[in-house]
Short mmCIF file of C-alpha atoms and ligand atoms in Angstrom, two decimals:
data_model
loop_
_atom_site.label_atom_id
_atom_site.label_comp_id
_atom_site.label_asym_id
_atom_site.label_seq_id
_atom_site.Cartn_x
_atom_site.Cartn_y
_atom_site.Cartn_z
CA MET P 120 6.58 21.84 -39.18
CA SER P 121 5.48 24.00 -41.89
CA PHE P 122 1.93 23.79 -43.78
CA ILE P 123 2.16 23.89 -47.64
CA VAL P 124 -0.49 24.51 -50.19
CA ALA P 125 0.56 23.85 -53.53
CA ILE P 126 -1.63 25.78 -56.48
CA ASP P 127 -0.54 24.47 -59.93
CA GLY P 128 -2.18 25.10 -63.43
CA PRO P 129 -1.37 26.46 -66.94
CA ALA P 130 -0.63 30.13 -67.87
CA GLY P 131 -3.67 32.46 -67.28
CA SER P 132 -5.53 30.03 -65.18
CA GLY P 133 -5.86 32.79 -62.14
CA LYS P 134 -2.94 30.98 -59.73
CA GLY P 135 -1.14 34.62 -59.31
CA THR P 136 -4.18 36.52 -58.06
CA VAL P 137 -5.85 33.66 -56.41
CA THR P 138 -2.49 32.53 -54.39
CA LYS P 139 -1.80 36.28 -53.57
CA LEU P 140 -5.51 36.62 -51.89
CA VAL P 141 -5.42 33.32 -50.24
CA GLY P 142 -2.05 33.96 -48.62
CA GLN P 143 -2.89 37.37 -47.46
CA ARG P 144 -6.22 36.11 -45.90
CA LEU P 145 -4.44 33.06 -44.22
CA ASN P 146 -0.91 34.93 -43.60
CA LEU P 147 0.94 32.30 -45.58
CA VAL P 148 4.31 33.37 -47.39
CA ASN P 149 3.49 33.37 -50.81
CA ILE P 150 6.22 32.08 -53.33
CA ASP P 151 5.74 32.33 -57.11
CA SER P 152 7.88 30.03 -58.82
CA GLY P 153 7.08 30.91 -62.32
CA ALA P 154 8.91 34.37 -61.22
CA ALA P 155 11.97 32.42 -60.54
CA TYR P 156 12.04 31.09 -63.93
CA ARG P 157 11.14 34.24 -65.29
CA CYS P 158 14.46 35.42 -63.50
CA ILE P 159 16.57 33.06 -65.10
CA ALA P 160 15.21 33.75 -68.57
CA LEU P 161 15.80 37.29 -67.71
CA GLU P 162 19.31 36.96 -66.72
CA THR P 163 19.88 34.76 -70.00
CA ILE P 164 18.69 37.83 -72.47
CA GLU P 165 20.86 40.18 -70.61
CA ARG P 166 23.96 38.09 -70.60
CA LYS P 167 22.99 37.88 -74.37
CA VAL P 168 23.39 33.99 -73.83
CA LYS P 169 21.19 32.18 -76.65
CA ILE P 170 18.64 29.67 -75.74
CA GLU P 171 20.67 26.99 -77.38
CA GLU P 172 23.94 27.68 -75.34
CA LYS P 173 22.49 25.67 -72.63
CA GLN P 174 25.75 25.22 -70.90
CA LYS P 175 26.34 28.84 -70.59
CA ILE P 176 22.95 29.00 -68.93
CA ILE P 177 23.73 26.20 -66.40
CA LYS P 178 27.03 27.97 -65.59
CA MET P 179 25.13 31.16 -65.03
CA LEU P 180 23.27 29.60 -62.24
CA ASP P 181 26.04 29.58 -60.01
CA ASP P 182 26.25 33.39 -59.76
CA ILE P 183 22.37 34.15 -59.56
CA LYS P 184 21.03 35.38 -56.45
CA ILE P 185 16.93 35.35 -56.16
CA GLU P 186 15.18 36.31 -53.21
CA PHE P 187 11.41 36.67 -52.15
CA ARG P 188 10.72 39.76 -50.18
CA ILE P 189 7.75 41.74 -48.51
CA GLU P 190 7.70 45.14 -49.11
CA ASN P 191 4.63 47.49 -48.13
CA GLY P 192 2.62 44.08 -47.61
CA GLU P 193 3.28 43.03 -51.66
CA ASN P 194 5.68 40.15 -52.59
CA VAL P 195 8.44 41.06 -54.39
CA ILE P 196 11.19 39.37 -56.18
CA TYR P 197 14.79 40.49 -56.37
CA LEU P 198 17.18 39.16 -58.97
CA ASN P 199 20.99 40.08 -57.90
CA ASN P 200 19.80 42.60 -55.35
CA LYS P 201 17.37 44.42 -57.79
CA ASN P 202 13.71 44.47 -58.00
CA VAL P 203 12.68 42.76 -61.31
CA GLY P 204 9.14 42.26 -60.65
CA ASP P 205 7.73 44.23 -63.52
CA ARG P 206 10.64 43.64 -65.85
CA ILE P 207 9.80 39.82 -66.13
CA ARG P 208 6.52 39.98 -67.31
CA GLN P 209 7.79 41.75 -70.46
CA LYS P 210 7.34 40.03 -73.85
CA ASP P 211 10.85 38.82 -74.36
CA VAL P 212 10.97 37.06 -70.99
CA THR P 213 7.64 35.36 -71.52
CA GLN P 214 8.73 34.22 -75.19
CA ILE P 215 11.77 32.15 -74.03
CA VAL P 216 10.62 31.17 -70.31
CA SER P 217 9.18 27.88 -70.93
CA GLN P 218 12.17 26.65 -72.93
CA ILE P 219 14.34 27.95 -69.94
CA SER P 220 12.34 25.98 -67.53
CA SER P 221 12.71 22.91 -69.74
CA ILE P 222 16.42 22.84 -68.68
CA LYS P 223 16.58 20.01 -65.82
CA GLU P 224 19.72 21.90 -64.17
CA VAL P 225 17.64 25.06 -63.95
CA ARG P 226 15.01 23.04 -62.35
CA PHE P 227 16.93 21.44 -59.58
CA THR P 228 18.69 24.83 -58.74
CA LEU P 229 15.22 26.44 -58.52
CA ASN P 230 13.70 23.42 -56.51
CA ASP P 231 16.44 23.92 -53.89
CA ILE P 232 15.89 27.71 -53.34
CA PHE P 233 11.96 26.65 -53.36
CA ARG P 234 12.44 24.31 -50.30
CA ASN P 235 15.03 26.73 -48.53
CA CYS P 236 12.58 29.48 -48.79
CA ALA P 237 9.53 27.18 -47.35
CA ASN P 238 11.76 25.60 -44.66
CA GLY P 239 9.73 25.87 -41.28
CA LYS P 240 7.18 28.59 -42.66
CA ASP P 241 3.47 28.14 -43.57
CA ILE P 242 3.69 28.75 -47.62
CA ILE P 243 1.51 28.73 -50.36
CA MET P 244 3.21 28.34 -53.86
CA GLU P 245 1.98 28.23 -57.14
CA GLY P 246 3.78 26.74 -60.28
CA ARG P 247 3.50 23.77 -62.85
CA ASP P 248 4.85 21.20 -60.53
CA ILE P 249 4.62 22.26 -57.06
CA GLY P 250 2.50 19.22 -56.01
CA THR P 251 3.85 16.68 -57.94
CA CYS P 252 7.62 17.39 -57.74
CA VAL P 253 8.62 20.28 -55.35
CA PHE P 254 6.34 19.55 -52.56
CA PRO P 255 4.89 16.02 -53.31
CA ASN P 256 3.43 15.75 -49.49
CA ALA P 257 2.32 19.27 -49.72
CA ASN P 258 -1.00 19.55 -47.18
CA VAL P 259 -3.45 21.00 -49.77
CA LYS P 260 -2.93 20.65 -53.51
CA ILE P 261 -5.03 22.51 -56.02
CA TYR P 262 -5.07 22.33 -59.70
CA LEU P 263 -6.51 25.36 -61.22
CA ASP P 264 -7.57 25.28 -64.77
CA ALA P 265 -9.82 27.74 -67.36
CA SER P 266 -10.23 27.37 -70.90
CA PRO P 267 -7.56 28.79 -73.24
CA GLU P 268 -9.79 31.33 -74.47
CA GLU P 269 -10.58 32.31 -70.98
CA ARG P 270 -6.94 32.40 -69.93
CA ALA P 271 -6.03 34.59 -72.86
CA LYS P 272 -8.48 37.26 -72.20
CA ARG P 273 -7.62 37.45 -68.70
CA ARG P 274 -3.86 37.71 -69.61
CA PHE P 275 -4.81 40.46 -72.36
CA LYS P 276 -6.67 42.26 -69.40
CA GLN P 277 -3.61 42.18 -67.12
CA ASN P 278 -0.98 43.01 -69.91
CA GLN P 279 -3.33 45.94 -70.83
CA GLU P 280 -3.25 47.26 -66.95
CA LYS P 281 0.53 46.61 -66.75
CA GLY P 282 1.04 48.56 -70.13
CA ILE P 283 2.67 45.21 -71.96
CA ASP P 284 1.92 45.41 -75.60
CA MET P 285 0.60 42.07 -76.90
CA SER P 286 -2.25 41.21 -78.92
CA TYR P 287 -5.29 38.86 -77.93
CA ASP P 288 -4.11 36.77 -81.01
CA GLU P 289 -0.52 36.76 -79.87
CA ILE P 290 -1.16 35.76 -76.10
CA ILE P 291 -3.63 33.13 -76.95
CA GLU P 292 -0.63 31.64 -79.33
CA ASN P 293 2.01 32.09 -76.75
CA ILE P 294 -0.66 30.22 -73.86
CA LYS P 295 -1.07 27.37 -76.40
CA LYS P 296 2.63 27.04 -77.21
CA ARG P 297 3.44 27.11 -73.57
CA ASP P 298 1.05 24.87 -72.36
CA LYS P 299 2.30 22.22 -75.07
CA ASN P 300 5.82 22.74 -74.08
CA ASP P 301 4.95 22.90 -70.12
CA MET P 302 2.93 19.49 -70.57
CA GLN P 303 5.44 17.79 -72.47
CA LYS P 304 8.79 18.49 -70.07
CA GLU P 305 10.89 15.61 -69.44
CA ILE P 306 10.97 16.84 -65.77
CA GLY P 307 8.45 18.81 -63.76
CA ALA P 308 5.85 18.69 -66.42
CA LEU P 309 2.35 20.41 -65.99
CA LYS P 310 0.23 17.96 -64.71
CA GLN P 311 -2.60 17.11 -61.92
CA ALA P 312 -1.11 15.27 -59.10
CA GLU P 313 -3.39 12.15 -58.37
CA ASP P 314 -4.16 13.80 -55.01
CA ALA P 315 -4.94 17.31 -56.30
CA ILE P 316 -8.36 19.08 -56.16
CA TYR P 317 -9.43 20.08 -59.73
CA ILE P 318 -10.77 23.59 -59.97
CA ASP P 319 -12.35 24.63 -63.28
CA SER P 320 -12.25 28.64 -62.68
CA SER P 321 -13.66 29.33 -66.44
CA ASP P 322 -17.22 30.46 -65.13
CA MET P 323 -16.11 31.38 -61.46
CA THR P 324 -15.26 34.95 -60.11
CA ILE P 325 -11.55 35.09 -58.18
CA GLU P 326 -13.62 35.70 -55.01
CA GLN P 327 -15.57 32.09 -55.44
CA VAL P 328 -12.29 30.50 -56.26
CA VAL P 329 -10.76 31.96 -53.37
CA GLU P 330 -13.51 31.24 -50.78
CA ARG P 331 -13.24 27.40 -52.29
CA ILE P 332 -9.45 27.12 -51.86
CA VAL P 333 -9.65 28.80 -48.20
CA GLN P 334 -12.47 26.22 -47.27
CA LEU P 335 -10.25 23.33 -48.53
CA ILE P 336 -7.37 24.66 -46.42
CA ASP P 337 -9.71 25.13 -43.42
CA ILE P 338 -10.85 21.54 -43.54
CA GLU P 339 -7.32 20.28 -43.92
CA LYS P 340 -6.27 22.30 -40.63
CA ILE P 341 -9.27 20.89 -38.86
CA LYS P 342 -8.00 17.30 -39.82
CA ILE P 343 -4.46 17.93 -38.83
CA HIS P 344 -5.94 19.63 -35.46
CA LYS P 345 -7.73 16.31 -34.87
CA LYS P 346 -5.02 14.03 -35.11
O1 DC D 160 3.30 31.24 -63.88
P1 DC D 160 4.29 31.94 -64.88
O2 DC D 160 3.75 32.20 -66.36
O3 DC D 160 4.98 32.94 -64.77
O4 DC D 160 5.35 30.94 -65.35
C1 DC D 160 6.49 31.07 -66.18
C2 DC D 160 7.10 29.67 -66.65
O5 DC D 160 7.59 29.00 -65.83
C3 DC D 160 6.15 28.90 -67.44
O6 DC D 160 5.89 28.78 -68.93
C4 DC D 160 6.52 27.24 -66.97
C5 DC D 160 7.62 27.59 -66.24
N1 DC D 160 7.33 26.99 -64.81
C6 DC D 160 7.62 25.79 -64.51
O7 DC D 160 8.29 25.07 -65.39
N2 DC D 160 7.61 25.13 -63.41
C7 DC D 160 7.04 25.89 -62.10
N3 DC D 160 7.02 25.37 -61.14
C8 DC D 160 6.50 27.45 -62.52
C9 DC D 160 6.65 27.83 -63.70
#
């Protein structure tokens, strides 16, 4: 039986960093669901398909292969046998990914891929609808949040480190637009699951958030062990 930790929350809430650190510490397979949505957005761009051409995007799903691999201890994502880890963080992908993720057929296809990846494994998965939709029976559910300003500040710093050229104003505008779109989705909307634990990381360090989540996972494991 697998043990599943779901980390949901808006863009820039620290999900990525925290998920990676908790996963490494507890030896959990790390699945970044947002990266998979970004792959579909990238493929749309590369095939020069317009965001309005929904049927073409849906058809494209038939010949897309997404794999989560571990290389030198790092999680890497492959799209059709190519490592696209850096490419999917670029501005053109970020600008259309929320709209791509609103297409329900895209969600259904990716949810199947996520569930297959998790089969029989202990995983930690980050996204928007993991605790509400992908794994409603996850063992631990966290909703990680932070103020839009703090999230934009973090993303700005991350982008600078990666050489991605986006101003703070562009980032905060994109974050607010994505939040709105992600929260209003017909399926898989960004929202806190009723049984999720809310953590506001605005005034917390990464280490503090990691400690808190590890503690919550330990408590849950002890409960399962006692049953
Ligand atoms: O976490 P991220 O910024 O890489 O996610 C990219 C986009 O994918 C985000 O705008 C919302 C969407 N997404 C989603 O709809 N459902 C998920 N489980 C994960 C991401």
